[in-house]
Amino acid sequence: MDGGADEKRMRLRYAGACRVCGVELPAKVEAVYERTTKTVRCVSHDVYPAVEPAVVEVVEPAVVEVVAPGVVEVVESGTAGASARREFERRKAKREERIRTKHPKLGGLMLAVSEEQQSTTAWDIGALGEEKLGKGLNRLASDRLRLLHDRRIPRSTANIDHLAVTASGVYVIDAKKYRGRPHLKIEGGLFRPRVERLIVGSRDCTKLVDGVLKQVDVVRGLLDDDVPVHGVLCFVEADWPLIGGTFTTRGVQTLWPKKLYPKLQAEGPFTADAVAEIHLRLAHALRPA
């Protein structure tokens, strides 16, 4: 339990220092986090000694960032697929209310034997794709691989599915749960302008690339010029071949989770402190959707 509304006893995800005695508190040690002052202190300085508080381990989506010695900030990494899931539930509930109001006696039966509209199920499918990829990404989280899920783009109704801040840069990841095999179709060449089209099965999905490029531009505008920003389209359940299959179109990498994870875990020039600073900056600029 909390030692009061403004305090929580937990295991620190990252190192800090006790605000009372100044002793260093390493990662994973039990400490008391004070929400009001955004500081931590030793358990021995607990002002509620008569009550044995439960230990709460900080896991995604909440991450404790060390801002300065003895000062921490809780960064909400967000919940993958949260906004898409809410929109699906909203549309589903609205349809149910409409049918039950119009058909008080047969509404339940009509709902049981009819299917949701495609425009509604698309939100469910999208949420499932984001949720599945989010779980896989969360398993990779470390001090040099930090995540943000479902972030709203300022002054827009659009959102970014996943952001991974890594040792090699920032990855803007758009999760898609599409059927069919993604492939690149190139038109034009010597005598006509070269045009690259993303095809999934028989569908022209080139607009997905346009969407990722816009997200990359937003993120790039929030960071210093020396921070690489990579655009990724990750198809979680597409019909990928056993060998090869990944490709890049207009700078956007198109692949599936198993191919994405090693890229995020690759070595790079950014230290754990630099990753934490970039992560914090993006978390402040791009709030949960």
Coordinates of C-alpha atoms in Angstrom, one line a residue:
M1 CA 0.0 0.0 0.0
D2 CA 1.0 3.6 -0.3
G3 CA 2.5 5.3 2.8
G4 CA 0.1 8.2 2.1
A5 CA -1.4 9.7 -1.0
D6 CA 1.8 11.4 -2.0
E7 CA 4.2 8.5 -1.3
K8 CA 4.8 5.1 -2.7
R9 CA 7.3 2.4 -1.6
M10 CA 8.7 0.6 -4.6
R11 CA 11.8 -0.8 -6.3
L12 CA 13.7 1.8 -8.2
R13 CA 14.2 1.1 -11.8
Y14 CA 17.2 3.5 -12.0
A15 CA 19.7 4.7 -9.4
G16 CA 19.0 7.8 -7.2
A17 CA 20.0 9.3 -3.9
C18 CA 18.2 9.7 -0.6
R19 CA 17.0 13.2 -0.1
V20 CA 17.4 12.9 3.7
C21 CA 20.9 11.5 4.1
G22 CA 22.2 11.7 0.6
V23 CA 23.2 8.0 0.4
E24 CA 23.3 6.5 -3.1
L25 CA 20.3 4.2 -3.9
P26 CA 21.2 1.7 -6.6
A27 CA 18.7 0.4 -9.1
K28 CA 16.3 -2.3 -7.9
V29 CA 16.7 -1.3 -4.2
E30 CA 13.5 -0.6 -2.2
A31 CA 12.9 3.1 -1.5
V32 CA 10.1 5.6 -0.9
Y33 CA 9.1 7.8 -3.8
E34 CA 7.6 11.1 -2.9
R35 CA 5.3 12.3 -5.6
T36 CA 5.0 15.9 -4.5
T37 CA 8.8 16.6 -4.4
K38 CA 9.6 14.0 -7.0
T39 CA 12.4 12.7 -4.8
V40 CA 13.3 9.3 -3.2
R41 CA 14.4 8.5 0.3
C42 CA 15.7 5.4 2.2
V43 CA 13.2 3.0 3.6
S44 CA 14.7 3.6 7.0
H45 CA 13.5 7.2 6.8
D46 CA 9.9 6.0 6.2
V47 CA 7.6 8.3 8.2
Y48 CA 5.0 5.4 8.5
P49 CA 7.0 2.8 10.4
A50 CA 3.9 1.2 12.0
V51 CA 2.6 0.1 8.7
E52 CA 4.3 -2.5 6.6
P53 CA 3.8 -1.2 3.0
A54 CA 3.5 -3.5 0.1
V55 CA 6.4 -3.4 -2.4
V56 CA 5.4 -2.2 -5.8
E57 CA 7.9 -2.9 -8.6
V58 CA 7.9 -0.2 -11.3
V59 CA 7.3 -1.8 -14.7
E60 CA 6.0 -0.5 -18.1
P61 CA 4.3 1.8 -18.7
A62 CA 5.7 3.8 -15.8
V63 CA 9.5 4.4 -15.8
V64 CA 11.4 6.3 -13.1
E65 CA 13.9 8.7 -14.7
V66 CA 16.7 10.2 -12.6
V67 CA 16.7 14.0 -13.4
A68 CA 19.4 14.9 -10.8
P69 CA 20.9 13.3 -7.7
G70 CA 18.0 12.6 -5.4
V71 CA 15.4 13.8 -7.9
V72 CA 13.4 11.4 -10.1
E73 CA 10.5 11.8 -12.6
V74 CA 8.0 9.2 -13.4
V75 CA 7.7 8.9 -17.2
E76 CA 4.4 7.4 -18.4
S77 CA 5.5 5.2 -21.3
G78 CA 1.8 4.7 -22.3
T79 CA -0.2 1.7 -23.2
A80 CA 0.2 0.2 -26.7
G81 CA -3.0 0.4 -28.7
A82 CA -4.9 2.3 -26.0
S83 CA -6.5 4.9 -28.2
A84 CA -7.5 2.4 -30.9
R85 CA -9.0 0.1 -28.3
R86 CA -11.0 3.0 -26.8
E87 CA -12.3 4.0 -30.3
F88 CA -13.4 0.4 -31.0
E89 CA -15.2 0.1 -27.7
R90 CA -16.9 3.5 -28.3
R91 CA -18.1 2.6 -31.7
K92 CA -19.3 -0.8 -30.5
A93 CA -21.2 0.6 -27.6
K94 CA -22.8 3.3 -29.8
R95 CA -24.0 0.7 -32.3
E96 CA -25.4 -1.5 -29.5
E97 CA -27.2 1.4 -27.9
R98 CA -28.7 2.4 -31.3
I99 CA -30.0 -1.1 -32.1
R100 CA -31.4 -1.7 -28.6
T101 CA -33.2 1.7 -28.6
K102 CA -34.7 1.1 -32.0
H103 CA -35.6 -2.5 -31.3
P104 CA -36.3 -2.9 -27.6
K105 CA -37.5 -6.5 -27.8
L106 CA -35.2 -7.9 -30.6
G107 CA -32.2 -5.8 -30.1
G108 CA -30.2 -8.4 -28.2
L109 CA -30.9 -11.1 -30.8
M110 CA -30.0 -8.8 -33.6
L111 CA -26.7 -7.9 -32.0
A112 CA -26.0 -11.7 -31.4
V113 CA -26.5 -12.7 -35.1
S114 CA -25.1 -9.6 -36.8
E115 CA -21.5 -8.5 -37.2
E116 CA -19.8 -5.2 -36.5
Q117 CA -19.3 -2.9 -39.5
Q118 CA -15.9 -3.1 -41.1
S119 CA -15.2 0.5 -40.1
T120 CA -15.5 -0.6 -36.5
T121 CA -13.7 -3.9 -36.6
A122 CA -10.7 -2.0 -38.3
W123 CA -10.1 -0.3 -35.0
D124 CA -10.1 -3.6 -33.1
I125 CA -7.7 -5.1 -35.6
G126 CA -5.4 -2.1 -35.3
A127 CA -5.5 -2.2 -31.6
L128 CA -4.6 -5.9 -31.6
G129 CA -1.6 -5.2 -33.8
E130 CA -0.3 -2.4 -31.6
E131 CA -0.9 -4.5 -28.4
K132 CA 1.0 -7.5 -29.8
L133 CA 4.0 -5.5 -30.9
G134 CA 3.9 -3.5 -27.7
K135 CA 4.3 -6.6 -25.6
G136 CA 7.3 -7.7 -27.6
L137 CA 8.9 -4.3 -27.4
N138 CA 8.4 -4.1 -23.6
R139 CA 10.3 -7.4 -23.2
L140 CA 13.4 -5.6 -24.7
A141 CA 13.3 -2.6 -22.5
S142 CA 16.5 -1.6 -20.8
D143 CA 18.5 1.5 -19.8
R144 CA 19.6 1.8 -23.5
L145 CA 16.3 0.9 -25.1
R146 CA 13.4 2.9 -23.8
L147 CA 9.9 3.0 -25.1
L148 CA 6.9 5.3 -25.6
H149 CA 3.6 3.9 -26.8
D150 CA 0.5 5.5 -28.4
R151 CA 1.7 9.1 -28.3
R152 CA -0.5 12.0 -29.6
I153 CA 1.0 14.3 -32.2
P154 CA 0.6 17.9 -31.1
R155 CA -2.1 19.9 -32.9
S156 CA -3.3 16.7 -34.6
T157 CA -5.8 13.9 -34.1
A158 CA -3.1 11.4 -35.3
N159 CA -0.9 9.4 -33.0
I160 CA 2.4 7.5 -33.1
D161 CA 2.1 3.8 -32.3
H162 CA 5.5 3.2 -30.8
L163 CA 8.7 5.1 -30.2
A164 CA 11.9 3.3 -29.3
V165 CA 14.8 5.3 -28.1
T166 CA 18.0 3.2 -28.5
A167 CA 21.7 3.4 -28.5
S168 CA 21.6 3.8 -32.3
G169 CA 18.9 6.5 -32.4
V170 CA 15.1 6.9 -32.3
Y171 CA 12.8 4.5 -34.1
V172 CA 9.3 5.7 -35.1
I173 CA 7.3 2.4 -35.4
D174 CA 3.9 2.1 -37.1
A175 CA 2.3 -1.3 -36.3
K176 CA 0.0 -2.9 -38.9
K177 CA -2.0 -6.1 -38.7
Y178 CA -2.6 -6.8 -42.4
R179 CA -3.0 -10.0 -44.4
G180 CA -1.1 -10.7 -47.5
R181 CA 2.6 -10.3 -48.4
P182 CA 4.2 -6.9 -48.3
H183 CA 6.4 -6.1 -51.3
L184 CA 7.8 -3.2 -53.2
K185 CA 6.6 -2.3 -56.7
I186 CA 8.8 0.1 -58.7
E187 CA 7.4 1.9 -61.7
G188 CA 9.2 4.2 -64.1
G189 CA 12.9 4.3 -64.6
L190 CA 15.0 5.6 -67.5
F191 CA 12.4 7.7 -69.2
R192 CA 9.8 8.2 -66.5
P193 CA 10.1 9.3 -62.9
R194 CA 10.8 6.4 -60.6
V195 CA 7.8 5.7 -58.3
E196 CA 7.9 3.2 -55.4
R197 CA 4.6 1.7 -54.2
L198 CA 4.1 -0.4 -51.1
I199 CA 1.8 -3.3 -52.0
V200 CA 0.3 -5.7 -49.4
G201 CA -1.3 -8.7 -51.1
S202 CA -3.1 -6.9 -53.9
R203 CA -3.7 -3.7 -52.0
D204 CA -1.8 -0.5 -52.7
C205 CA -0.7 0.7 -49.2
T206 CA 1.7 3.4 -50.3
K207 CA -0.1 5.9 -48.0
L208 CA 1.2 4.0 -45.0
V209 CA 4.7 5.1 -46.0
D210 CA 3.5 8.7 -46.3
G211 CA 2.1 8.5 -42.8
V212 CA 5.3 7.2 -41.3
L213 CA 7.4 9.9 -43.0
K214 CA 5.1 12.6 -41.5
Q215 CA 5.6 11.1 -38.0
V216 CA 9.4 11.0 -38.6
D217 CA 9.4 14.7 -39.5
V218 CA 7.5 15.5 -36.3
V219 CA 9.9 13.5 -34.1
R220 CA 13.0 14.9 -35.9
G221 CA 11.8 18.4 -35.2
L222 CA 11.8 17.7 -31.5
L223 CA 15.4 16.5 -31.4
D224 CA 19.0 17.7 -32.1
D225 CA 20.3 17.2 -35.6
D226 CA 22.8 14.6 -34.4
V227 CA 20.1 12.2 -33.3
P228 CA 19.1 9.8 -36.1
V229 CA 15.4 9.1 -36.5
H230 CA 14.4 5.9 -38.3
G231 CA 10.9 5.2 -39.8
V232 CA 9.6 1.7 -39.5
L233 CA 6.5 -0.1 -40.8
C234 CA 6.1 -3.3 -38.8
F235 CA 3.6 -5.9 -40.1
V236 CA 2.9 -8.2 -37.2
E237 CA 1.0 -11.0 -39.0
A238 CA 1.7 -10.6 -42.7
D239 CA 2.6 -13.4 -45.1
W240 CA 6.4 -13.0 -45.0
P241 CA 8.7 -15.3 -46.9
L242 CA 11.0 -17.7 -45.1
I243 CA 14.1 -16.0 -46.6
G244 CA 14.5 -12.3 -47.2
G245 CA 11.3 -10.2 -47.5
T246 CA 12.4 -7.0 -45.7
F247 CA 12.9 -3.8 -47.8
T248 CA 13.2 -0.1 -47.4
T249 CA 11.1 2.4 -49.4
R250 CA 11.8 6.1 -49.3
G251 CA 13.8 5.6 -46.1
V252 CA 11.1 3.6 -44.3
Q253 CA 12.1 0.1 -43.2
T254 CA 9.4 -2.4 -43.8
L255 CA 9.7 -5.6 -41.8
W256 CA 8.2 -7.8 -39.1
P257 CA 8.9 -8.0 -35.3
K258 CA 11.5 -10.7 -35.4
K259 CA 13.5 -8.6 -37.9
L260 CA 12.9 -5.3 -35.9
Y261 CA 14.1 -6.4 -32.5
P262 CA 17.8 -6.9 -33.4
K263 CA 17.9 -3.4 -35.0
L264 CA 16.6 -1.9 -31.7
Q265 CA 19.2 -3.8 -29.7
A266 CA 22.2 -3.0 -31.9
E267 CA 25.1 -1.1 -30.4
G268 CA 25.4 2.6 -31.1
P269 CA 26.9 5.9 -30.0
F270 CA 24.3 6.9 -27.4
T271 CA 25.0 6.2 -23.8
A272 CA 22.4 5.2 -21.2
D273 CA 22.3 8.8 -20.0
A274 CA 21.8 10.1 -23.5
V275 CA 19.0 7.6 -24.2
A276 CA 17.3 8.7 -20.9
E277 CA 17.6 12.4 -21.9
I278 CA 16.1 11.8 -25.4
H279 CA 13.4 9.6 -23.9
L280 CA 12.4 12.3 -21.4
R281 CA 12.3 15.0 -24.0
L282 CA 10.0 13.0 -26.3
A283 CA 7.8 12.0 -23.4
H284 CA 7.2 15.7 -22.5
A285 CA 6.6 16.7 -26.1
L286 CA 4.4 13.7 -27.1
R287 CA 1.8 13.0 -24.5
P288 CA -0.1 9.7 -24.3
A289 CA -3.0 9.5 -26.7

